[in-house]
Short mmCIF file of C-alpha atoms and ligand atoms in Angstrom, two decimals:
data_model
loop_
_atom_site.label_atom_id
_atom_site.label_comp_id
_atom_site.label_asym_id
_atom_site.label_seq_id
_atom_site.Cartn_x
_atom_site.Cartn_y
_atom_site.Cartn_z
CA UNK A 158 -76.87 54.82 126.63
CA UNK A 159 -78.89 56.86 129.47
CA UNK A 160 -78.00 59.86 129.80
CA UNK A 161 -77.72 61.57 133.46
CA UNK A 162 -79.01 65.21 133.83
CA UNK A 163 -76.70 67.81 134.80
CA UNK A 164 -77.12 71.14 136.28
CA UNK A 165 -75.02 74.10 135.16
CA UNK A 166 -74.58 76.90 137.43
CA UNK A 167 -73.29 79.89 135.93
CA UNK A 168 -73.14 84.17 136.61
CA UNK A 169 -71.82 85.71 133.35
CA UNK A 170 -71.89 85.51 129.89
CA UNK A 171 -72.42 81.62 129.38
CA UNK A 172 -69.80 80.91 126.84
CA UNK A 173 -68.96 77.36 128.78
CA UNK A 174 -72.41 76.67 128.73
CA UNK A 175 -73.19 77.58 125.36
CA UNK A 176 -70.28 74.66 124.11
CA UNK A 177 -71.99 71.79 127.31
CA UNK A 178 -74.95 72.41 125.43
CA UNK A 179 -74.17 71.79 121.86
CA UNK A 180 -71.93 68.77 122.84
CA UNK A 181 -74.60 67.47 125.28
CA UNK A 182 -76.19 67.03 121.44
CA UNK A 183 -74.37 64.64 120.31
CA UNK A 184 -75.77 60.87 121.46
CA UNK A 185 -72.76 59.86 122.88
CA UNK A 186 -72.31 62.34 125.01
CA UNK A 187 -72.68 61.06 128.83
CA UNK A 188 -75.36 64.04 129.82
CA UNK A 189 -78.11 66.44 129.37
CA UNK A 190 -78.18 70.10 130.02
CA UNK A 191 -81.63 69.65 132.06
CA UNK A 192 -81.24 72.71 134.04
CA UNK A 193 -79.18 76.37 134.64
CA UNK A 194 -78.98 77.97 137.97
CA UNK A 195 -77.72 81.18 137.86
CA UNK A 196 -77.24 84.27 141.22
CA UNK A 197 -77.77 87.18 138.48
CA UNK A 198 -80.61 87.93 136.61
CA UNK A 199 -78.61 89.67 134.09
CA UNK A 200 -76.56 86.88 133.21
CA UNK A 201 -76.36 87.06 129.52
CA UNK A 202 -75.91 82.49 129.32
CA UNK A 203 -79.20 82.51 130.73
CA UNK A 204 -79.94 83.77 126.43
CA UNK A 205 -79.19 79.76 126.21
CA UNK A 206 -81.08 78.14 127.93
CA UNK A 207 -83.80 79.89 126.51
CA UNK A 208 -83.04 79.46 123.78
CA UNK A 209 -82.55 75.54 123.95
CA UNK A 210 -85.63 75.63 126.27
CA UNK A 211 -83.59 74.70 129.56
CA UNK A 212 -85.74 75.22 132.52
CA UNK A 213 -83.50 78.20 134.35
CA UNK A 214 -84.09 79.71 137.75
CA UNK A 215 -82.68 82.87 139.35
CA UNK A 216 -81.93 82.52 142.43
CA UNK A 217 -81.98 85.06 145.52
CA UNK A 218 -78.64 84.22 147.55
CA UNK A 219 -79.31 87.19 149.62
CA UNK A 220 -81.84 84.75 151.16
CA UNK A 221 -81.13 83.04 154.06
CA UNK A 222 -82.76 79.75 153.08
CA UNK A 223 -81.21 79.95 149.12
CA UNK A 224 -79.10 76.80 149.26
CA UNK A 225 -82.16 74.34 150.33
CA UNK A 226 -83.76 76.35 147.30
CA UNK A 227 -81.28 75.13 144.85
CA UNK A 228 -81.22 71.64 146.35
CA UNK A 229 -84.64 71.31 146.07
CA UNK A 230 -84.72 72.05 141.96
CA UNK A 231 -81.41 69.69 142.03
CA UNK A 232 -83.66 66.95 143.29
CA UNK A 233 -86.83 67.64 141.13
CA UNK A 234 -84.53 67.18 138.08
CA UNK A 235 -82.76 64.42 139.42
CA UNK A 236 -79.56 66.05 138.76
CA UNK A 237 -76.06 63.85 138.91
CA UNK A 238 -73.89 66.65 138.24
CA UNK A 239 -73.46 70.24 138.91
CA UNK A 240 -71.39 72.02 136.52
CA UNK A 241 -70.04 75.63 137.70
CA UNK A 242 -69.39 77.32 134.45
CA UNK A 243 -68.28 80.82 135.81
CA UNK A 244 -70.14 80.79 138.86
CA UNK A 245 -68.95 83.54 141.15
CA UNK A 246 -70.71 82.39 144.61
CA UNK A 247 -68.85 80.22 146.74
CA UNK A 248 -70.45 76.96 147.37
CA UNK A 249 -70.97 76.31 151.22
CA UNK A 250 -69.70 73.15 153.00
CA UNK A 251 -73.35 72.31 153.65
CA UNK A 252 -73.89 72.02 149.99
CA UNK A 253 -71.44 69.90 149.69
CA UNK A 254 -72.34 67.41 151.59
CA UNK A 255 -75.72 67.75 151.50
CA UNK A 256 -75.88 67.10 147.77
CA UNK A 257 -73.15 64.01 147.48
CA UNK A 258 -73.12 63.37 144.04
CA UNK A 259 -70.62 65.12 141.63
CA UNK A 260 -69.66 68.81 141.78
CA UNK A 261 -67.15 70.01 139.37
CA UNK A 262 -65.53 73.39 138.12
CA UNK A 263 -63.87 75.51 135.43
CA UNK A 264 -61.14 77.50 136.40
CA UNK A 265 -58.47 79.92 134.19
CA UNK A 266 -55.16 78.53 135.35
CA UNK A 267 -53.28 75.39 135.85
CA UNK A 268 -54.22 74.66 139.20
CA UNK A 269 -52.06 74.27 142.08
CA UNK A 270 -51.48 78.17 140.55
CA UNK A 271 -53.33 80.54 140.71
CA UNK A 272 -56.38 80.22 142.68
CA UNK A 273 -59.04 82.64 143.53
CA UNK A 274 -59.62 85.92 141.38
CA UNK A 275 -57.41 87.90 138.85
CA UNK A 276 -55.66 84.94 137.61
CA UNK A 277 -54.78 86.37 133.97
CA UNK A 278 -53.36 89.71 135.90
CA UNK A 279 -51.58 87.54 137.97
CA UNK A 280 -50.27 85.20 135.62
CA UNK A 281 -49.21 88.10 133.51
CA UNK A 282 -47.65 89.96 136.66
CA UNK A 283 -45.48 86.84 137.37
CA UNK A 284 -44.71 86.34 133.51
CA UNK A 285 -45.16 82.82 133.35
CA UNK A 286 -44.26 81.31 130.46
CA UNK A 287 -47.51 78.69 130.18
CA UNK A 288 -51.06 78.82 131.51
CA UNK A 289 -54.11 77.10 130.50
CA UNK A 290 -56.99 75.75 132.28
CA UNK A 291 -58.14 73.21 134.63
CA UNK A 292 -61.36 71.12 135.21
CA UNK A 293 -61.34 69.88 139.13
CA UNK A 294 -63.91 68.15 141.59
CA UNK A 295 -65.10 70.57 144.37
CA UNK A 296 -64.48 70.20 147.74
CA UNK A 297 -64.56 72.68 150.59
CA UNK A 298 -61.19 74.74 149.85
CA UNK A 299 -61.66 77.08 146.96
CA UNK A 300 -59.97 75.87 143.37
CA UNK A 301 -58.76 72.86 144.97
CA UNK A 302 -60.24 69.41 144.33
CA UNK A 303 -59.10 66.89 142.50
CA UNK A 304 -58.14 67.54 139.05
CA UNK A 305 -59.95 65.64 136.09
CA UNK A 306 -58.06 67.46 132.71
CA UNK A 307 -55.99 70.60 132.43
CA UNK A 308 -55.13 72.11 129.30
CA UNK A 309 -52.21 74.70 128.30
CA UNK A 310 -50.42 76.71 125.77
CA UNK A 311 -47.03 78.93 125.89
CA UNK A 312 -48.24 83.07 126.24
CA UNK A 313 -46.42 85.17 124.03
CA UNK A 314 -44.10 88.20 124.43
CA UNK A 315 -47.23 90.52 123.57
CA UNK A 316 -50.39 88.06 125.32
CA UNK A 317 -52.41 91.09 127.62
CA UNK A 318 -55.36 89.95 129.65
CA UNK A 319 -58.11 90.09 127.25
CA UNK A 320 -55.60 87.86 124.40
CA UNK A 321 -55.00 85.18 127.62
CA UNK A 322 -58.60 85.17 128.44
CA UNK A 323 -59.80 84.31 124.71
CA UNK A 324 -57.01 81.77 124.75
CA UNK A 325 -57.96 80.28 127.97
CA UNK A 326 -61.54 80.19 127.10
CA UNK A 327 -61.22 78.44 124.01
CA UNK A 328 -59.25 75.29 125.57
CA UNK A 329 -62.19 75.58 128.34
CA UNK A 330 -64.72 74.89 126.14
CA UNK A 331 -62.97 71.81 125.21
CA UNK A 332 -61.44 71.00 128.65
CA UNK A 333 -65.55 70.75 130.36
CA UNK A 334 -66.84 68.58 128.21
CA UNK A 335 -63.77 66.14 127.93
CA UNK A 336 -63.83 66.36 131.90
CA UNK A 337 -67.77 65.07 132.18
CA UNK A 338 -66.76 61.80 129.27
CA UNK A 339 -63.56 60.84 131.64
CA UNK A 340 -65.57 60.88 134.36
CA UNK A 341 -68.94 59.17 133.11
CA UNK A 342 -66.15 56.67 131.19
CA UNK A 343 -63.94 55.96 134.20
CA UNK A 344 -66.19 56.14 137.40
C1 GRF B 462 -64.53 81.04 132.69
O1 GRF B 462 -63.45 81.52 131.97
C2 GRF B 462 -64.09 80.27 133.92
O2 GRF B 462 -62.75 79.93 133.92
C3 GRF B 462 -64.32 81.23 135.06
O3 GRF B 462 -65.37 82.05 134.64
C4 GRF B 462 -65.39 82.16 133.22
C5 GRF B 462 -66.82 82.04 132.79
O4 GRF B 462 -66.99 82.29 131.44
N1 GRF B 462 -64.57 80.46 136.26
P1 GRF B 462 -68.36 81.97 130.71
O5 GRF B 462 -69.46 82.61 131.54
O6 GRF B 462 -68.52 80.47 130.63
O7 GRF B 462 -68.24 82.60 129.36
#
């Protein structure tokens, strides 16, 4: 099998891209981790990609001209899918259709719910009885493309933010990389 490249943006601590990488390992697996884009230079992910020698590039958005930036490196890798893992800059219209190929996200809820920000306070605040995460296509409305898997689990009586995060996170790590084989298997 040939494997396409993918691009994983992220802004934080990298978790989701630490688990793309080491399944990107396996042979089967329908990409590579060829590249990281990341808006902070204090990102603590970008620790893996250098450590799996991933080209990485930090990337000014207070420029006016960052966007072609980033679709020029997406184009010198020849990248057919963007992964946002945790990346906390909206991604313009103009991206979006001036890249075309796939664009997909992570997000801590079960989407319709709980778009946006906060979603553990929120989700607490409202004491819902489930949550989970979801795995969706990007369009141009925030958190709201089509949705490729969704995972969940029932909170518990005692579940604060940090216990739903840690939850959430762990069925995210799963959720990404069984999003990228359902699409690679059924597209
Ligand atoms: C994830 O929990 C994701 O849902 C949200 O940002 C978080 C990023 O975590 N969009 P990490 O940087 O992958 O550890």
């Amino acid at each position: 099998m040939v494997k396409k490249n993918a691009c994983v943006f992220i802004s934080g601590y990298g978790s989701n891209l630490k688990s793309l990488i080491s399944n990107s390992r396996n042979h089967n697996f329908p990409v590579n981790i060829s590249l990281v884009i990341t808006n902070n230079f204090k990102a603590k992910g970008l620790l893996h990609a250098k450590k799996n020698s991933i080209p990485y590039f930090i990337i000014n958005t207070k420029r006016r001209n960052f966007e072609n930036k980033v679709l020029n490196l997406i184009k010198k890798y020849n990248i057919s899918l963007i992964c946002l893992a945790g990346y906390m800059k909206i991604i313009s219209k103009g991206f979006i259709s001036a890249y075309k190929k796939k664009i997909i996200n992570v997000h801590p809820s079960l989407l319709p719910k709980y778009k946006g920000l906060n979603t553990y306070e929120k989700i607490i605040q409202n004491k819902e009885k489930k949550t989970g995460c979801t795995v969706h296509f990007v369009n141009e409305k925030l958190d709201s493309g089509k949705l490729i898997v969704q995972k969940s689990f029932f909170i518990k009586k005692d579940d604060k933010v940090d216990i739903l995060k840690k939850k959430t996170q762990k069925l995210e790590h799963k959720a990404f990389s069984e999003a990228i084989i359902k699409i690679y298997r059924y597209n």
